[in-house]
Coordinates of C-alpha atoms in Angstrom, one line a residue:
X43 CA 0.0 0.0 0.0
X44 CA 1.4 3.4 -0.9
X45 CA 2.6 5.6 1.9
X46 CA 0.5 8.6 0.8
X47 CA -2.1 9.2 3.5
X48 CA -4.7 10.1 0.9
X49 CA -4.6 6.6 -0.4
X50 CA -5.0 4.8 2.9
X51 CA -8.4 3.3 3.8
X52 CA -9.6 1.5 6.8
X53 CA -13.1 0.2 7.7
X54 CA -13.4 -0.3 11.4
X55 CA -16.4 -2.4 12.3
X56 CA -18.2 -1.3 15.5
X57 CA -19.9 -3.7 17.8
X58 CA -22.6 -1.7 19.6
X59 CA -23.2 1.7 18.2
X60 CA -23.3 4.2 15.3
X61 CA -21.1 6.8 17.0
X62 CA -17.6 5.5 17.4
X63 CA -15.5 6.2 20.5
X64 CA -12.9 8.8 19.5
X65 CA -10.2 7.1 21.7
X66 CA -10.1 4.1 19.5
X67 CA -9.5 5.5 15.9
X68 CA -7.5 8.5 17.0
X69 CA -4.2 6.8 16.7
X70 CA -5.1 5.8 13.1
X71 CA -6.3 9.2 12.0
X72 CA -3.1 10.8 13.4
X73 CA -1.1 8.5 11.0
X74 CA -3.1 9.6 8.0
X75 CA -5.6 6.8 7.7
X76 CA -9.2 7.6 6.7
X77 CA -11.3 5.7 9.2
X78 CA -14.8 4.7 8.1
X79 CA -17.2 3.3 10.7
X80 CA -20.9 2.3 10.3
X81 CA -23.7 0.9 12.5
X82 CA -24.6 -2.7 12.1
X83 CA -28.4 -3.2 11.8
X84 CA -30.3 -2.6 15.0
X85 CA -27.8 -0.2 16.7
X86 CA -28.6 3.4 17.1
X87 CA -31.0 4.5 14.3
X88 CA -30.0 1.6 12.0
X89 CA -32.9 -0.6 11.1
X90 CA -32.8 -4.1 12.6
X91 CA -32.5 -7.1 10.2
X92 CA -33.6 -10.2 12.1
X93 CA -31.8 -13.3 11.1
X94 CA -28.8 -11.5 9.5
X95 CA -25.6 -13.4 9.1
X96 CA -22.0 -12.1 9.2
X97 CA -22.0 -12.4 5.4
X98 CA -25.2 -10.3 5.1
X99 CA -23.6 -7.4 7.1
X100 CA -20.4 -7.7 5.0
X101 CA -22.5 -7.0 1.9
X102 CA -23.6 -3.7 3.6
X103 CA -19.9 -2.9 4.2
X104 CA -19.1 -3.5 0.5
X105 CA -22.0 -1.3 -0.6
X106 CA -20.8 1.5 1.7
X107 CA -17.2 1.3 0.4
X108 CA -18.4 1.3 -3.2
X109 CA -20.5 4.4 -2.5
X110 CA -17.5 6.1 -1.0
X111 CA -15.4 5.2 -4.1
X112 CA -12.7 3.3 -2.2
X113 CA -10.3 1.6 -4.5
X114 CA -8.7 -0.6 -1.8
X115 CA -9.0 -0.7 1.9
X116 CA -8.1 -2.5 5.1
X117 CA -10.7 -3.9 7.5
X118 CA -10.3 -4.0 11.2
X119 CA -12.6 -5.7 13.8
X120 CA -12.5 -5.8 17.5
X121 CA -14.4 -8.3 19.6
X122 CA -17.6 -9.3 17.7
X123 CA -16.4 -7.0 15.0
X124 CA -13.6 -9.5 14.2
X125 CA -15.7 -12.1 12.5
X126 CA -17.5 -9.3 10.6
X127 CA -14.1 -8.1 9.4
X128 CA -13.3 -11.6 8.2
X129 CA -16.6 -11.7 6.4
X130 CA -15.7 -8.4 4.6
X131 CA -12.5 -10.0 3.3
X132 CA -14.5 -12.9 1.8
X133 CA -17.3 -10.8 0.4
X134 CA -15.0 -8.1 -1.1
X135 CA -11.7 -9.9 -1.8
X136 CA -10.7 -7.7 -4.7
X137 CA -10.6 -4.5 -2.6
X138 CA -9.9 -5.7 0.9
X139 CA -6.1 -5.7 1.1
X140 CA -5.6 -6.8 4.7
X141 CA -7.5 -7.6 7.9
X142 CA -6.7 -6.6 11.5
X143 CA -8.3 -8.6 14.3
X144 CA -8.2 -7.6 18.0
X145 CA -9.8 -9.8 20.7
X146 CA -11.9 -11.5 18.1
X147 CA -14.3 -14.4 18.5
X148 CA -13.9 -17.8 16.9
X149 CA -16.8 -19.7 15.4
X150 CA -19.2 -21.1 18.0
X151 CA -18.8 -24.7 16.7
X152 CA -15.0 -24.4 16.0
X153 CA -13.2 -27.7 16.1
X154 CA -11.2 -28.2 19.3
X155 CA -12.7 -25.1 21.0
X156 CA -14.9 -25.0 24.1
X157 CA -16.4 -21.6 23.3
X158 CA -17.2 -20.6 27.0
X159 CA -14.1 -21.9 28.8
X160 CA -12.3 -19.1 30.7
X161 CA -15.0 -16.6 29.7
X162 CA -16.3 -14.1 32.3
X163 CA -19.7 -14.5 33.8
X164 CA -21.5 -11.7 31.8
X165 CA -20.3 -13.2 28.5
X166 CA -21.2 -16.7 29.5
X167 CA -24.8 -15.6 30.5
X168 CA -25.3 -14.0 27.1
X169 CA -24.1 -16.9 25.0
X170 CA -25.9 -19.5 27.0
X171 CA -29.1 -17.6 26.5
X172 CA -28.5 -17.2 22.8
X173 CA -27.9 -21.0 22.5
X174 CA -31.2 -21.7 24.3
X175 CA -33.6 -19.6 22.3
X176 CA -34.4 -16.2 20.7
X177 CA -36.7 -15.5 23.6
X178 CA -34.1 -16.3 26.3
X179 CA -31.5 -14.2 24.6
X180 CA -33.9 -11.2 24.3
X181 CA -34.8 -11.5 28.0
X182 CA -31.2 -11.4 29.1
X183 CA -30.1 -8.7 26.7
X184 CA -33.0 -6.5 27.6
X185 CA -31.9 -6.5 31.2
X186 CA -28.3 -5.8 30.3
X187 CA -29.2 -3.0 27.9
X188 CA -31.4 -1.4 30.6
X189 CA -28.5 -1.4 33.0
X190 CA -26.3 0.4 30.4
X191 CA -29.0 3.0 29.6
X192 CA -30.1 3.7 33.1
X193 CA -26.9 3.7 35.2
X194 CA -23.6 5.5 35.1
X195 CA -20.2 4.0 34.6
X196 CA -19.4 3.7 38.3
X197 CA -22.5 1.6 38.8
X198 CA -22.1 -0.7 35.8
X199 CA -18.3 -1.4 36.3
X200 CA -18.7 -3.7 39.3
X201 CA -21.1 -6.0 37.3
X202 CA -18.4 -6.2 34.7
X203 CA -15.7 -7.3 37.2
X204 CA -15.6 -10.9 36.0
X205 CA -14.6 -9.6 32.5
X206 CA -12.0 -7.1 33.5
X207 CA -8.4 -7.8 34.4
X208 CA -6.4 -4.9 35.9
X209 CA -5.3 -3.7 32.5
X210 CA -8.9 -3.4 31.3
X211 CA -10.1 -1.8 34.5
X212 CA -7.5 0.9 34.1
X213 CA -8.7 1.6 30.5
X214 CA -12.3 1.6 31.5
X215 CA -11.8 4.3 34.1
X216 CA -9.9 6.6 31.7
X217 CA -11.1 8.7 28.8
X218 CA -12.2 5.6 26.9
X219 CA -14.6 4.6 29.6
X220 CA -16.5 7.9 29.4
X221 CA -16.6 7.9 25.6
X222 CA -17.7 4.2 25.6
X223 CA -20.5 4.8 28.0
X224 CA -21.9 7.6 25.8
X225 CA -21.5 5.5 22.7
X226 CA -23.2 2.5 24.1
X227 CA -26.1 4.5 25.3
X228 CA -26.5 6.0 21.8
X229 CA -26.4 2.5 20.2
X230 CA -29.0 1.1 22.6
X231 CA -31.3 4.1 22.8
X232 CA -33.8 2.6 20.4
X233 CA -33.6 -0.9 21.8
X234 CA -31.4 -4.0 22.0
X235 CA -32.1 -5.7 18.7
X236 CA -28.6 -5.1 17.3
X237 CA -27.0 -6.7 20.4
X238 CA -29.3 -9.7 20.3
X239 CA -29.0 -10.2 16.6
X240 CA -25.2 -10.0 16.9
X241 CA -25.2 -12.9 19.4
X242 CA -27.2 -15.0 17.1
X243 CA -25.0 -14.2 14.1
X244 CA -21.9 -15.2 16.1
X245 CA -23.4 -18.4 17.4
X246 CA -25.1 -19.5 14.1
X247 CA -23.5 -20.3 10.7
X248 CA -21.3 -17.5 9.6
X249 CA -22.2 -17.8 6.0
X250 CA -18.6 -18.0 4.7
X251 CA -15.4 -20.1 5.0
X252 CA -12.6 -18.1 6.8
X253 CA -10.0 -20.5 5.3
X254 CA -10.7 -19.0 1.9
X255 CA -9.4 -15.5 2.9
X256 CA -6.4 -14.6 0.8
X257 CA -5.6 -11.2 2.4
X258 CA -2.9 -11.0 5.1
X259 CA -4.3 -11.0 8.6
X260 CA -2.8 -9.4 11.7
X261 CA -4.2 -11.2 14.8
X262 CA -3.9 -9.6 18.3
X263 CA -5.2 -11.0 21.5
X264 CA -4.7 -10.3 25.2
X265 CA -3.7 -13.3 27.3
X266 CA -5.8 -11.9 30.2
X267 CA -8.9 -11.5 28.1
X268 CA -12.1 -12.7 29.8
X269 CA -14.6 -11.3 27.3
X270 CA -13.1 -13.4 24.5
X271 CA -10.6 -15.9 26.0
X272 CA -7.2 -16.5 24.3
X273 CA -8.3 -19.9 23.0
X274 CA -10.5 -18.1 20.5
X275 CA -7.5 -16.5 18.9
X276 CA -5.7 -19.9 18.5
X277 CA -8.4 -21.1 16.1
X278 CA -7.8 -18.4 13.4
X279 CA -4.1 -18.7 14.0
X280 CA -4.4 -22.3 12.9
X281 CA -6.9 -21.9 10.1
X282 CA -6.3 -18.6 8.3
X283 CA -3.9 -19.0 5.3
X284 CA -1.8 -15.8 5.9
X285 CA -1.9 -14.8 9.5
X286 CA 0.5 -13.3 12.1
X287 CA -0.5 -14.0 15.7
X288 CA 0.5 -11.5 18.5
X289 CA -0.3 -12.2 22.2
X290 CA -0.1 -9.4 24.8
X291 CA 0.8 -11.3 27.9
X292 CA -0.5 -8.7 30.3
X293 CA -3.3 -7.4 28.1
X294 CA -7.0 -7.8 28.4
X295 CA -9.9 -7.2 26.0
X296 CA -9.8 -3.4 26.2
X297 CA -6.2 -2.8 26.7
X298 CA -5.1 -4.8 23.6
X299 CA -7.1 -2.5 21.3
X300 CA -7.6 1.0 22.8
X301 CA -5.1 3.5 21.7
X302 CA -3.1 1.2 19.4
X303 CA -5.2 1.0 16.2
X304 CA -2.8 3.1 14.1
X305 CA 0.3 1.2 15.2
X306 CA -1.4 -2.1 14.3
X307 CA -2.6 -0.9 11.0
X308 CA 0.9 0.2 10.2
X309 CA 2.2 -3.3 10.8
X310 CA -0.5 -4.7 8.5
X311 CA 0.1 -2.1 5.8
X312 CA 3.9 -2.9 5.9
X313 CA 3.1 -6.4 4.7
X314 CA 1.5 -5.1 1.6
X315 CA 4.6 -3.5 0.0

């Protein structure tokens, strides 16, 4: 990829909301990347699409980049955005030049993976409910969404204790935590359909084969991650054709990603020549 900042493109897939947290892409924009974010269906004012798959949402991403006139771009996904970024690379292989994954989930039925092992309690509750039924999932997510909308960060943080190692707690109580709280409330203001549909998209058939991805992949994961345990990263490390796997020994789910997007994109871009 040329070094000219005007030619750089990155699509960064957001998990919960239409408005992105400024703390996350700032390090990329400072390096000259043009960062494009969008709301997946059901978040913020975006219309829900019940039963959507990862591949379905990737088609929306491709349409967006076509509309913007992008000639080539990188995709980056954090947490549940990771599988969506992989879907983008399959759906738009001609223009997606590389993929950056941070704290990304593996497929629910991935061979050799116990999806819930070492996962924090809040994550376990969500995925167990999603596996039971649509109704059970909606009941759980409605309660969690109400807690996010109705309480401030200081009240919500204790409930997240099972998910947060020290490195993540530090990030959550900094600038990112304030921006994230505002962003999540915006994403959930009209309801929790996006959150619930995301869980079903992650636990159901993805709609594509990750092993067919030809673009280079940079895979980052925190060894202390309790939202998405490290075992999830070992699956794409084994199955993606062109992947570099980086483990942050003292990092968690937040600390592995917040503030370092630009640096990670640079490492990915350097592989493209």
